[in-house]
PDB file of C-alpha atoms in Angstrom:
ATOM      1  CA  UNK A   1     -10.842  -6.134 -12.856  1.00  0.00           C
ATOM      2  CA  UNK A   2     -10.291  -5.934  -9.098  1.00  0.00           C
ATOM      3  CA  UNK A   3      -7.422  -8.243  -7.851  1.00  0.00           C
ATOM      4  CA  UNK A   4      -7.636  -9.633  -4.055  1.00  0.00           C
ATOM      5  CA  UNK A   5      -3.586  -9.676  -3.999  1.00  0.00           C
ATOM      6  CA  UNK A   6      -0.453  -8.767  -5.117  1.00  0.00           C
ATOM      7  CA  UNK A   7      -0.032 -12.588  -6.713  1.00  0.00           C
ATOM      8  CA  UNK A   8      -2.621 -12.064  -8.618  1.00  0.00           C
ATOM      9  CA  UNK A   9      -1.270  -8.204  -9.999  1.00  0.00           C
ATOM     10  CA  UNK A  10       2.040  -9.775 -10.481  1.00  0.00           C
ATOM     11  CA  UNK A  11       0.370 -12.923 -12.321  1.00  0.00           C
ATOM     12  CA  UNK A  12      -1.536 -10.191 -14.847  1.00  0.00           C
ATOM     13  CA  UNK A  13       1.632  -8.083 -15.497  1.00  0.00           C
ATOM     14  CA  UNK A  14       3.484 -11.296 -16.602  1.00  0.00           C
ATOM     15  CA  UNK A  15       0.702 -12.618 -19.080  1.00  0.00           C
ATOM     16  CA  UNK A  16       0.774  -8.732 -20.199  1.00  0.00           C
ATOM     17  CA  UNK A  17       4.310  -8.790 -21.195  1.00  0.00           C
ATOM     18  CA  UNK A  18       5.008  -6.124 -18.063  1.00  0.00           C
ATOM     19  CA  UNK A  19       7.336  -7.884 -15.798  1.00  0.00           C
ATOM     20  CA  UNK A  20      11.087  -9.572 -15.930  1.00  0.00           C
ATOM     21  CA  UNK A  21      11.938 -12.136 -13.644  1.00  0.00           C
ATOM     22  CA  UNK A  22      15.388 -11.879 -11.824  1.00  0.00           C
ATOM     23  CA  UNK A  23      16.685 -15.313 -10.698  1.00  0.00           C
ATOM     24  CA  UNK A  24      20.049 -14.548  -9.735  1.00  0.00           C
ATOM     25  CA  UNK A  25      21.258 -12.931  -6.221  1.00  0.00           C
ATOM     26  CA  UNK A  26      20.887  -9.475  -5.716  1.00  0.00           C
ATOM     27  CA  UNK A  27      21.923  -7.412  -2.835  1.00  0.00           C
ATOM     28  CA  UNK A  28      19.055  -5.166  -1.412  1.00  0.00           C
ATOM     29  CA  UNK A  29      21.941  -2.873  -0.627  1.00  0.00           C
ATOM     30  CA  UNK A  30      21.902  -0.088  -2.971  1.00  0.00           C
ATOM     31  CA  UNK A  31      22.505  -2.593  -5.866  1.00  0.00           C
ATOM     32  CA  UNK A  32      18.664  -3.738  -6.597  1.00  0.00           C
ATOM     33  CA  UNK A  33      17.965   0.510  -6.281  1.00  0.00           C
ATOM     34  CA  UNK A  34      20.462   1.059  -9.159  1.00  0.00           C
ATOM     35  CA  UNK A  35      19.258  -1.678 -11.084  1.00  0.00           C
ATOM     36  CA  UNK A  36      15.342   0.083 -10.470  1.00  0.00           C
ATOM     37  CA  UNK A  37      16.492   3.575 -11.333  1.00  0.00           C
ATOM     38  CA  UNK A  38      17.863   2.929 -14.656  1.00  0.00           C
ATOM     39  CA  UNK A  39      14.744   0.376 -15.798  1.00  0.00           C
ATOM     40  CA  UNK A  40      12.366   3.091 -14.488  1.00  0.00           C
ATOM     41  CA  UNK A  41      13.760   5.809 -16.394  1.00  0.00           C
ATOM     42  CA  UNK A  42      13.933   3.726 -19.964  1.00  0.00           C
ATOM     43  CA  UNK A  43      11.260   4.680 -22.419  1.00  0.00           C
ATOM     44  CA  UNK A  44       7.276   4.415 -21.314  1.00  0.00           C
ATOM     45  CA  UNK A  45       8.987   3.471 -17.564  1.00  0.00           C
ATOM     46  CA  UNK A  46      10.607   0.045 -18.209  1.00  0.00           C
ATOM     47  CA  UNK A  47       8.694  -3.477 -16.883  1.00  0.00           C
ATOM     48  CA  UNK A  48       8.156  -4.081 -13.596  1.00  0.00           C
ATOM     49  CA  UNK A  49      10.952  -6.470 -11.831  1.00  0.00           C
ATOM     50  CA  UNK A  50      10.660  -9.576  -9.869  1.00  0.00           C
ATOM     51  CA  UNK A  51      14.214  -9.557  -7.928  1.00  0.00           C
ATOM     52  CA  UNK A  52      13.467 -13.376  -7.035  1.00  0.00           C
ATOM     53  CA  UNK A  53      16.588 -14.287  -4.960  1.00  0.00           C
ATOM     54  CA  UNK A  54      17.700 -11.016  -2.951  1.00  0.00           C
ATOM     55  CA  UNK A  55      20.789 -11.084  -1.194  1.00  0.00           C
ATOM     56  CA  UNK A  56      20.136 -12.023   2.246  1.00  0.00           C
ATOM     57  CA  UNK A  57      16.364 -12.951   2.592  1.00  0.00           C
ATOM     58  CA  UNK A  58      14.089 -15.602   1.089  1.00  0.00           C
ATOM     59  CA  UNK A  59      11.583 -13.052   0.171  1.00  0.00           C
ATOM     60  CA  UNK A  60      11.097 -12.077  -3.250  1.00  0.00           C
ATOM     61  CA  UNK A  61      11.305  -8.197  -3.962  1.00  0.00           C
ATOM     62  CA  UNK A  62       8.569  -6.707  -6.640  1.00  0.00           C
ATOM     63  CA  UNK A  63       9.513  -3.235  -7.787  1.00  0.00           C
ATOM     64  CA  UNK A  64       8.336  -0.716 -10.455  1.00  0.00           C
ATOM     65  CA  UNK A  65       5.082  -2.790 -10.693  1.00  0.00           C
ATOM     66  CA  UNK A  66       3.709   1.048 -10.520  1.00  0.00           C
ATOM     67  CA  UNK A  67       6.018   2.595 -12.738  1.00  0.00           C
ATOM     68  CA  UNK A  68       3.944   3.409 -15.976  1.00  0.00           C
ATOM     69  CA  UNK A  69       0.768   4.469 -16.297  1.00  0.00           C
ATOM     70  CA  UNK A  70      -0.151   1.062 -18.432  1.00  0.00           C
ATOM     71  CA  UNK A  71       0.469  -0.792 -15.057  1.00  0.00           C
ATOM     72  CA  UNK A  72      -1.104   1.621 -13.339  1.00  0.00           C
ATOM     73  CA  UNK A  73      -4.048   1.333 -15.153  1.00  0.00           C
ATOM     74  CA  UNK A  74      -3.889  -2.563 -15.173  1.00  0.00           C
ATOM     75  CA  UNK A  75      -3.409  -2.567 -11.360  1.00  0.00           C
ATOM     76  CA  UNK A  76      -6.755  -0.326 -11.064  1.00  0.00           C
ATOM     77  CA  UNK A  77      -8.841  -2.266 -13.851  1.00  0.00           C
ATOM     78  CA  UNK A  78      -9.354   0.999 -16.107  1.00  0.00           C
ATOM     79  CA  UNK A  79      -8.884   1.809 -19.366  1.00  0.00           C
ATOM     80  CA  UNK A  80      -8.533   5.603 -18.460  1.00  0.00           C
ATOM     81  CA  UNK A  81      -7.805   6.888 -14.885  1.00  0.00           C
ATOM     82  CA  UNK A  82     -10.424  10.051 -15.328  1.00  0.00           C
ATOM     83  CA  UNK A  83     -12.684   7.055 -14.856  1.00  0.00           C
ATOM     84  CA  UNK A  84     -11.696   6.649 -11.168  1.00  0.00           C
ATOM     85  CA  UNK A  85     -12.713  10.551 -10.225  1.00  0.00           C
ATOM     86  CA  UNK A  86     -15.695  10.577 -12.467  1.00  0.00           C
ATOM     87  CA  UNK A  87     -16.878   7.819 -10.563  1.00  0.00           C
ATOM     88  CA  UNK A  88     -16.079   9.336  -7.269  1.00  0.00           C
ATOM     89  CA  UNK A  89     -17.552  12.643  -8.306  1.00  0.00           C
ATOM     90  CA  UNK A  90     -20.880  10.991  -9.051  1.00  0.00           C
ATOM     91  CA  UNK A  91     -20.768  10.192  -5.331  1.00  0.00           C
ATOM     92  CA  UNK A  92     -19.223  13.141  -3.892  1.00  0.00           C
ATOM     93  CA  UNK A  93     -22.076  15.424  -5.497  1.00  0.00           C
ATOM     94  CA  UNK A  94     -24.855  13.679  -5.303  1.00  0.00           C
ATOM     95  CA  UNK A  95     -28.193  15.293  -3.140  1.00  0.00           C
ATOM     96  CA  UNK A  96     -29.935  12.970  -0.376  1.00  0.00           C
ATOM     97  CA  UNK A  97     -33.178  12.270  -1.811  1.00  0.00           C
ATOM     98  CA  UNK A  98     -36.262  14.225  -1.673  1.00  0.00           C
ATOM     99  CA  UNK A  99     -39.079  12.516  -2.881  1.00  0.00           C
ATOM    100  CA  UNK A 100     -40.030   9.611  -3.875  1.00  0.00           C
ATOM    101  CA  UNK A 101     -39.533   9.790  -6.897  1.00  0.00           C
ATOM    102  CA  UNK A 102     -35.591  10.485  -5.842  1.00  0.00           C
ATOM    103  CA  UNK A 103     -35.539   7.884  -3.787  1.00  0.00           C
ATOM    104  CA  UNK A 104     -36.136   5.805  -6.407  1.00  0.00           C
ATOM    105  CA  UNK A 105     -33.729   7.170  -9.361  1.00  0.00           C
ATOM    106  CA  UNK A 106     -31.014   6.992  -5.843  1.00  0.00           C
ATOM    107  CA  UNK A 107     -31.505   2.701  -5.787  1.00  0.00           C
ATOM    108  CA  UNK A 108     -29.165   2.104  -8.980  1.00  0.00           C
ATOM    109  CA  UNK A 109     -26.340   3.836  -6.879  1.00  0.00           C
ATOM    110  CA  UNK A 110     -26.767   1.985  -3.610  1.00  0.00           C
ATOM    111  CA  UNK A 111     -27.025  -1.528  -5.405  1.00  0.00           C
ATOM    112  CA  UNK A 112     -23.838  -0.073  -6.845  1.00  0.00           C
ATOM    113  CA  UNK A 113     -21.832   0.569  -4.361  1.00  0.00           C
ATOM    114  CA  UNK A 114     -23.079  -2.604  -2.272  1.00  0.00           C
ATOM    115  CA  UNK A 115     -22.282  -4.939  -5.213  1.00  0.00           C
ATOM    116  CA  UNK A 116     -18.385  -5.675  -3.069  1.00  0.00           C
ATOM    117  CA  UNK A 117     -19.973  -5.809   0.171  1.00  0.00           C
ATOM    118  CA  UNK A 118     -17.028  -6.146   2.218  1.00  0.00           C
ATOM    119  CA  UNK A 119     -15.646 -10.007   3.902  1.00  0.00           C
ATOM    120  CA  UNK A 120     -14.917 -10.559   7.504  1.00  0.00           C
ATOM    121  CA  UNK A 121     -12.543 -13.179   8.382  1.00  0.00           C
ATOM    122  CA  UNK A 122     -11.828 -14.014  12.297  1.00  0.00           C
ATOM    123  CA  UNK A 123      -8.146 -13.380  13.328  1.00  0.00           C
ATOM    124  CA  UNK A 124      -7.342 -16.674  13.133  1.00  0.00           C
ATOM    125  CA  UNK A 125      -8.118 -17.252   9.607  1.00  0.00           C
ATOM    126  CA  UNK A 126      -6.714 -14.281   7.909  1.00  0.00           C
ATOM    127  CA  UNK A 127      -4.038 -14.852   5.683  1.00  0.00           C
ATOM    128  CA  UNK A 128      -1.835 -12.825   7.353  1.00  0.00           C
ATOM    129  CA  UNK A 129      -1.563 -14.803  10.317  1.00  0.00           C
ATOM    130  CA  UNK A 130      -0.348 -17.861   8.847  1.00  0.00           C
ATOM    131  CA  UNK A 131       2.895 -16.838  10.145  1.00  0.00           C
ATOM    132  CA  UNK A 132       3.144 -15.166  13.483  1.00  0.00           C
ATOM    133  CA  UNK A 133       6.614 -14.006  14.781  1.00  0.00           C
ATOM    134  CA  UNK A 134       6.784 -12.827  18.566  1.00  0.00           C
ATOM    135  CA  UNK A 135       8.976 -11.400  21.089  1.00  0.00           C
ATOM    136  CA  UNK A 136      12.776 -12.228  20.786  1.00  0.00           C
ATOM    137  CA  UNK A 137      12.012 -13.980  17.416  1.00  0.00           C
ATOM    138  CA  UNK A 138      10.915 -10.778  16.020  1.00  0.00           C
ATOM    139  CA  UNK A 139      13.474  -9.704  13.506  1.00  0.00           C
ATOM    140  CA  UNK A 140      13.262  -7.713  10.556  1.00  0.00           C
ATOM    141  CA  UNK A 141      16.556  -8.139   9.016  1.00  0.00           C
ATOM    142  CA  UNK A 142      14.641 -11.479   7.019  1.00  0.00           C
ATOM    143  CA  UNK A 143      13.102  -8.782   5.121  1.00  0.00           C
ATOM    144  CA  UNK A 144      14.881  -7.906   2.022  1.00  0.00           C
ATOM    145  CA  UNK A 145      14.144  -4.032   2.817  1.00  0.00           C
ATOM    146  CA  UNK A 146      16.079  -1.523   0.625  1.00  0.00           C
ATOM    147  CA  UNK A 147      19.120   1.538   1.379  1.00  0.00           C
ATOM    148  CA  UNK A 148      17.812   2.898  -1.924  1.00  0.00           C
ATOM    149  CA  UNK A 149      21.164   5.529  -2.608  1.00  0.00           C
ATOM    150  CA  UNK A 150      24.738   6.270  -1.026  1.00  0.00           C
ATOM    151  CA  UNK A 151      23.748   8.865   1.404  1.00  0.00           C
ATOM    152  CA  UNK A 152      21.260   7.543   3.091  1.00  0.00           C
ATOM    153  CA  UNK A 153      20.653   7.965   6.832  1.00  0.00           C
ATOM    154  CA  UNK A 154      19.580   3.989   6.099  1.00  0.00           C
ATOM    155  CA  UNK A 155      17.606   1.195   4.854  1.00  0.00           C
ATOM    156  CA  UNK A 156      13.567   2.261   4.286  1.00  0.00           C
ATOM    157  CA  UNK A 157      10.298   0.553   3.905  1.00  0.00           C
ATOM    158  CA  UNK A 158       9.490   2.699   0.779  1.00  0.00           C
ATOM    159  CA  UNK A 159       5.638   1.328  -0.078  1.00  0.00           C
ATOM    160  CA  UNK A 160       4.245   0.828   3.638  1.00  0.00           C
ATOM    161  CA  UNK A 161       0.659   0.960   3.929  1.00  0.00           C
ATOM    162  CA  UNK A 162       0.389   2.411   7.743  1.00  0.00           C
ATOM    163  CA  UNK A 163      -2.798   2.024   9.159  1.00  0.00           C
ATOM    164  CA  UNK A 164      -3.843   4.070  12.557  1.00  0.00           C
ATOM    165  CA  UNK A 165      -6.687   5.836  14.250  1.00  0.00           C
ATOM    166  CA  UNK A 166      -7.427   8.748  16.560  1.00  0.00           C
ATOM    167  CA  UNK A 167      -6.952   8.605  19.867  1.00  0.00           C
ATOM    168  CA  UNK A 168     -11.074   7.939  20.664  1.00  0.00           C
ATOM    169  CA  UNK A 169     -10.960   4.941  18.127  1.00  0.00           C
ATOM    170  CA  UNK A 170     -13.357   7.424  15.987  1.00  0.00           C
ATOM    171  CA  UNK A 171     -11.329   7.926  13.119  1.00  0.00           C
ATOM    172  CA  UNK A 172      -9.239   5.585  10.884  1.00  0.00           C
ATOM    173  CA  UNK A 173      -6.160   6.958   9.016  1.00  0.00           C
ATOM    174  CA  UNK A 174      -4.638   4.815   6.266  1.00  0.00           C
ATOM    175  CA  UNK A 175      -1.607   6.525   4.635  1.00  0.00           C
ATOM    176  CA  UNK A 176       1.635   5.838   2.685  1.00  0.00           C
ATOM    177  CA  UNK A 177       4.811   6.644   5.069  1.00  0.00           C
ATOM    178  CA  UNK A 178       8.372   5.169   4.735  1.00  0.00           C
ATOM    179  CA  UNK A 179       9.948   3.660   7.394  1.00  0.00           C
ATOM    180  CA  UNK A 180      13.539   3.669   8.489  1.00  0.00           C
ATOM    181  CA  UNK A 181      15.230   0.886  10.409  1.00  0.00           C
ATOM    182  CA  UNK A 182      16.723   1.058  13.562  1.00  0.00           C
ATOM    183  CA  UNK A 183      17.600  -2.138  13.985  1.00  0.00           C
ATOM    184  CA  UNK A 184      15.445  -5.540  14.614  1.00  0.00           C
ATOM    185  CA  UNK A 185      12.857  -4.172  16.229  1.00  0.00           C
ATOM    186  CA  UNK A 186      12.071  -0.433  15.644  1.00  0.00           C
ATOM    187  CA  UNK A 187      11.850   1.534  12.605  1.00  0.00           C
ATOM    188  CA  UNK A 188      10.890   5.309  12.552  1.00  0.00           C
ATOM    189  CA  UNK A 189       7.741   6.487  10.742  1.00  0.00           C
ATOM    190  CA  UNK A 190       8.340   9.383   8.694  1.00  0.00           C
ATOM    191  CA  UNK A 191       4.843  11.748   8.333  1.00  0.00           C
ATOM    192  CA  UNK A 192       4.926  15.668   8.070  1.00  0.00           C
ATOM    193  CA  UNK A 193       3.207  17.318  10.399  1.00  0.00           C
ATOM    194  CA  UNK A 194       0.418  18.108   8.094  1.00  0.00           C
ATOM    195  CA  UNK A 195      -0.401  14.289   7.912  1.00  0.00           C
ATOM    196  CA  UNK A 196      -3.476  12.785   9.623  1.00  0.00           C
ATOM    197  CA  UNK A 197      -1.053  10.291  11.296  1.00  0.00           C
ATOM    198  CA  UNK A 198       1.205  12.517  13.022  1.00  0.00           C
ATOM    199  CA  UNK A 199      -1.922  14.661  13.834  1.00  0.00           C
ATOM    200  CA  UNK A 200      -3.017  11.532  15.656  1.00  0.00           C
ATOM    201  CA  UNK A 201       0.428  10.893  17.188  1.00  0.00           C
ATOM    202  CA  UNK A 202      -0.152  14.225  18.841  1.00  0.00           C
ATOM    203  CA  UNK A 203      -3.055  13.381  20.055  1.00  0.00           C
ATOM    204  CA  UNK A 204      -1.793  10.629  21.717  1.00  0.00           C
ATOM    205  CA  UNK A 205       1.517  12.293  23.015  1.00  0.00           C
ATOM    206  CA  UNK A 206      -0.389  15.034  24.698  1.00  0.00           C
ATOM    207  CA  UNK A 207      -2.362  12.310  26.130  1.00  0.00           C
ATOM    208  CA  UNK A 208       0.434  10.718  27.571  1.00  0.00           C
ATOM    209  CA  UNK A 209      -0.869   7.474  25.583  1.00  0.00           C
ATOM    210  CA  UNK A 210       0.931   4.319  23.297  1.00  0.00           C
ATOM    211  CA  UNK A 211      -0.196   4.777  19.725  1.00  0.00           C
ATOM    212  CA  UNK A 212      -1.219   1.753  18.210  1.00  0.00           C
ATOM    213  CA  UNK A 213      -0.097   0.938  14.249  1.00  0.00           C
ATOM    214  CA  UNK A 214      -0.433  -1.757  12.058  1.00  0.00           C
ATOM    215  CA  UNK A 215       1.568  -1.663   8.650  1.00  0.00           C
ATOM    216  CA  UNK A 216       0.793  -3.632   6.138  1.00  0.00           C
ATOM    217  CA  UNK A 217       3.402  -4.242   3.004  1.00  0.00           C
ATOM    218  CA  UNK A 218       2.862  -5.896  -0.387  1.00  0.00           C
ATOM    219  CA  UNK A 219      -1.432  -5.300  -0.736  1.00  0.00           C
ATOM    220  CA  UNK A 220      -3.321  -5.553  -3.826  1.00  0.00           C
ATOM    221  CA  UNK A 221      -2.491  -2.489  -5.936  1.00  0.00           C
ATOM    222  CA  UNK A 222      -5.735  -0.391  -5.256  1.00  0.00           C
ATOM    223  CA  UNK A 223      -4.950  -0.658  -1.684  1.00  0.00           C
ATOM    224  CA  UNK A 224      -1.864   0.380  -2.628  1.00  0.00           C
ATOM    225  CA  UNK A 225      -2.907   3.433  -4.218  1.00  0.00           C
ATOM    226  CA  UNK A 226      -5.842   4.566  -1.512  1.00  0.00           C
ATOM    227  CA  UNK A 227      -3.004   4.709   0.856  1.00  0.00           C
TER     228      UNK A 227
END
């Protein structure tokens, strides 16, 4: 089963007895991380936790959602994670058809790749455009961003899906790079020098151009893992 949203995944986890809701207010500064640290180290990774009322924000926090093999399998819709690798290998090691018979044999794979066509949504209809905050109204403090450890440099967005592309706009990259909060409008992005995002950034820097970056938080499980 492919989940179209994180909400669908949460509903499934709860139905499977893999989620605990926490209705009491809990601070995103150290407290949520400390609770999660204990839960995630319990047998079989504990349960996923949904903090419904983090202090200082109206946004709930889902954490430890992928903290067990069972929840990863549920999220990706498989009973064995090796199934995913086998499916990918079928396409990686596929030779181009050279005869008419080969082309006929190739058709089932083509139909399989087309069974979930991409859905195009206009910018005005996309769910991410339901609430738009710009300019002086931007305030990252509206998001319950965690500080996980006492000696951390600050608060970090720990599961951002960072979307960028090369300076010639030909190559897209989707990666998982932690983001440190500097102030209500500014973050740093932590990517190692060998990461694609870092390569693209240095291309822009050499040409003295501004690099555009989009960040998605709270995506469906497959998109999270793909990143």
